[in-house]
Amino acid sequence: MHGFGWEWHRDHHEPHNNVLEKNDLYGLVGAAMSISMFALGSPLVLGDAAWAPATWIGLGILAYGIIYTLVHDGLVHQRYFRWVPKRGYAKRLVQAHKLHHATIGKEGGVSFGFILAADPVRLKAELRRQKEAGIAIVRESAGA
Ligand SMILES: [Zn+2]
Ligand SMILES: [Zn+2]
């Protein structure tokens, strides 16, 4: 998303008061892909032309979408519920994604996947390295 997908992802990194972001279009595209796969895999829709593995691909995209909205939109960005984990994996996950938002613009940055939560100390060190090397612009509040 920080490469060719930046055009849609950008406003997720910029402060605003809107309810929706262009970044949410990824969710719509994912839903469309998932629904298409279910149709492709269904004998009810395509009869003998149905391709069974498509159902599993559809389920995979659906599972990703559910995890993304619960973990990224819900837990990390508190778009529709508020629960701040005090310890463990969930807390690290929130910290790691907050550090993903520590850079300004599309260059550099850390923690691109949102499920693998690396040690925040290591992520901060990496941000500091990128800042010093002139690779990324890092917000002061990130503590890097
Ligand atoms: Zn990003
Ligand atoms: Zn985010």
GROMACS .gro file of C-alpha atoms and ligand atoms in nm:
model
  146
    1MET     CA    1   0.000   0.000   0.000
    2HIS     CA    2   0.299   0.229   0.033
    3GLY     CA    3   0.388   0.156  -0.328
    4PHE     CA    4   0.134   0.164  -0.611
    5GLY     CA    5  -0.151   0.149  -0.358
    6TRP     CA    6  -0.052   0.474  -0.188
    7GLU     CA    7  -0.318   0.685  -0.363
    8TRP     CA    8  -0.593   0.509  -0.163
    9HIS     CA    9  -0.389   0.447   0.152
   10ARG     CA   10  -0.256   0.802   0.190
   11ASP     CA   11  -0.551   0.956   0.377
   12HIS     CA   12  -0.524   0.678   0.636
   13HIS     CA   13  -0.195   0.846   0.733
   14GLU     CA   14  -0.324   1.202   0.740
   15PRO     CA   15  -0.519   1.358   1.030
   16HIS     CA   16  -0.887   1.425   0.952
   17ASN     CA   17  -1.235   1.422   1.107
   18ASN     CA   18  -1.419   1.232   0.834
   19VAL     CA   19  -1.600   0.911   0.918
   20LEU     CA   20  -1.472   0.734   0.606
   21GLU     CA   21  -1.137   0.726   0.430
   22LYS     CA   22  -1.036   0.648   0.074
   23ASN     CA   23  -0.840   0.366   0.238
   24ASP     CA   24  -1.178   0.202   0.312
   25LEU     CA   25  -1.214   0.133  -0.061
   26TYR     CA   26  -0.975  -0.158  -0.006
   27GLY     CA   27  -1.248  -0.315   0.208
   28LEU     CA   28  -1.503  -0.272  -0.071
   29VAL     CA   29  -1.268  -0.422  -0.327
   30GLY     CA   30  -1.198  -0.713  -0.091
   31ALA     CA   31  -1.572  -0.770  -0.040
   32ALA     CA   32  -1.633  -0.764  -0.417
   33MET     CA   33  -1.349  -1.012  -0.473
   34SER     CA   34  -1.475  -1.241  -0.197
   35ILE     CA   35  -1.834  -1.236  -0.330
   36SER     CA   36  -1.710  -1.303  -0.684
   37MET     CA   37  -1.514  -1.602  -0.562
   38PHE     CA   38  -1.818  -1.744  -0.380
   39ALA     CA   39  -2.021  -1.706  -0.700
   40LEU     CA   40  -1.746  -1.869  -0.907
   41GLY     CA   41  -1.734  -2.163  -0.667
   42SER     CA   42  -2.109  -2.214  -0.647
   43PRO     CA   43  -2.294  -2.473  -0.858
   44LEU     CA   44  -2.610  -2.273  -0.780
   45VAL     CA   45  -2.470  -1.985  -0.983
   46LEU     CA   46  -2.257  -2.157  -1.246
   47GLY     CA   47  -2.383  -2.515  -1.254
   48ASP     CA   48  -2.121  -2.756  -1.389
   49ALA     CA   49  -1.891  -2.466  -1.472
   50ALA     CA   50  -1.845  -2.391  -1.100
   51TRP     CA   51  -1.484  -2.407  -0.981
   52ALA     CA   52  -1.483  -2.547  -0.627
   53PRO     CA   53  -1.149  -2.404  -0.503
   54ALA     CA   54  -1.288  -2.053  -0.553
   55THR     CA   55  -1.503  -2.103  -0.243
   56TRP     CA   56  -1.189  -2.146  -0.033
   57ILE     CA   57  -1.026  -1.841  -0.186
   58GLY     CA   58  -1.346  -1.647  -0.109
   59LEU     CA   59  -1.335  -1.769   0.252
   60GLY     CA   60  -0.969  -1.666   0.280
   61ILE     CA   61  -1.039  -1.312   0.161
   62LEU     CA   62  -1.341  -1.295   0.393
   63ALA     CA   63  -1.133  -1.409   0.693
   64TYR     CA   64  -0.867  -1.150   0.613
   65GLY     CA   65  -1.136  -0.881   0.591
   66ILE     CA   66  -1.290  -0.977   0.926
   67ILE     CA   67  -0.951  -0.979   1.100
   68TYR     CA   68  -0.855  -0.649   0.935
   69THR     CA   69  -1.170  -0.470   1.045
   70LEU     CA   70  -1.165  -0.613   1.400
   71VAL     CA   71  -0.794  -0.565   1.464
   72HIS     CA   72  -0.695  -0.266   1.250
   73ASP     CA   73  -1.012  -0.055   1.240
   74GLY     CA   74  -1.150  -0.167   1.577
   75LEU     CA   75  -0.871  -0.247   1.820
   76VAL     CA   76  -0.599  -0.017   1.689
   77HIS     CA   77  -0.788   0.284   1.550
   78GLN     CA   78  -1.095   0.257   1.778
   79ARG     CA   79  -1.334   0.333   1.496
   80TYR     CA   80  -1.624   0.147   1.652
   81PHE     CA   81  -1.516   0.011   1.990
   82ARG     CA   82  -1.276   0.115   2.258
   83TRP     CA   83  -1.069  -0.141   2.442
   84VAL     CA   84  -0.710  -0.066   2.532
   85PRO     CA   85  -0.512  -0.385   2.597
   86LYS     CA   86  -0.283  -0.355   2.898
   87ARG     CA   87  -0.041  -0.636   2.821
   88GLY     CA   88   0.055  -0.923   2.597
   89TYR     CA   89   0.025  -0.971   2.224
   90ALA     CA   90  -0.275  -0.740   2.180
   91LYS     CA   91  -0.090  -0.450   2.343
   92ARG     CA   92   0.221  -0.510   2.131
   93LEU     CA   93   0.006  -0.524   1.821
   94VAL     CA   94  -0.145  -0.182   1.896
   95GLN     CA   95   0.199  -0.034   1.969
   96ALA     CA   96   0.345  -0.180   1.651
   97HIS     CA   97   0.071  -0.032   1.432
   98LYS     CA   98   0.092   0.306   1.609
   99LEU     CA   99   0.458   0.302   1.506
  100HIS     CA  100   0.349   0.225   1.148
  101HIS     CA  101   0.176   0.564   1.170
  102ALA     CA  102   0.487   0.736   1.307
  103THR     CA  103   0.625   0.827   0.965
  104ILE     CA  104   0.497   1.115   0.754
  105GLY     CA  105   0.448   1.039   0.384
  106LYS     CA  106   0.506   0.712   0.206
  107GLU     CA  107   0.882   0.674   0.241
  108GLY     CA  108   1.032   0.437   0.493
  109GLY     CA  109   0.820   0.320   0.785
  110VAL     CA  110   0.790   0.001   0.989
  111SER     CA  111   0.543  -0.273   1.070
  112PHE     CA  112   0.352  -0.309   0.744
  113GLY     CA  113   0.166  -0.625   0.831
  114PHE     CA  114  -0.072  -0.563   1.118
  115ILE     CA  115  -0.082  -0.917   1.260
  116LEU     CA  116   0.287  -0.977   1.328
  117ALA     CA  117   0.367  -0.748   1.618
  118ALA     CA  118   0.741  -0.693   1.651
  119ASP     CA  119   0.901  -0.563   1.968
  120PRO     CA  120   0.828  -0.185   1.991
  121VAL     CA  121   1.182  -0.120   2.111
  122ARG     CA  122   1.320  -0.272   1.791
  123LEU     CA  123   1.067  -0.083   1.576
  124LYS     CA  124   1.164   0.247   1.738
  125ALA     CA  125   1.532   0.172   1.678
  126GLU     CA  126   1.453   0.101   1.312
  127LEU     CA  127   1.260   0.430   1.283
  128ARG     CA  128   1.554   0.615   1.437
  129ARG     CA  129   1.787   0.451   1.184
  130GLN     CA  130   1.559   0.552   0.894
  131LYS     CA  131   1.537   0.908   1.027
  132GLU     CA  132   1.913   0.942   1.059
  133ALA     CA  133   1.969   0.789   0.716
  134GLY     CA  134   1.721   1.038   0.568
  135ILE     CA  135   1.490   0.759   0.447
  136ALA     CA  136   1.183   0.860   0.646
  137ILE     CA  137   1.027   1.164   0.812
  138VAL     CA  138   0.935   1.056   1.166
  139ARG     CA  139   0.691   1.232   1.399
  140GLU     CA  140   0.849   1.361   1.721
  141SER     CA  141   0.581   1.188   1.932
  142ALA     CA  142   0.704   0.847   1.816
  143GLY     CA  143   0.998   0.863   2.055
  144ALA     CA  144   1.239   0.745   1.788
  145ZN      ZN  145   0.045   0.267   0.595
  146ZN      ZN  146  -0.369   0.217   1.050
   0.00000   0.00000   0.00000
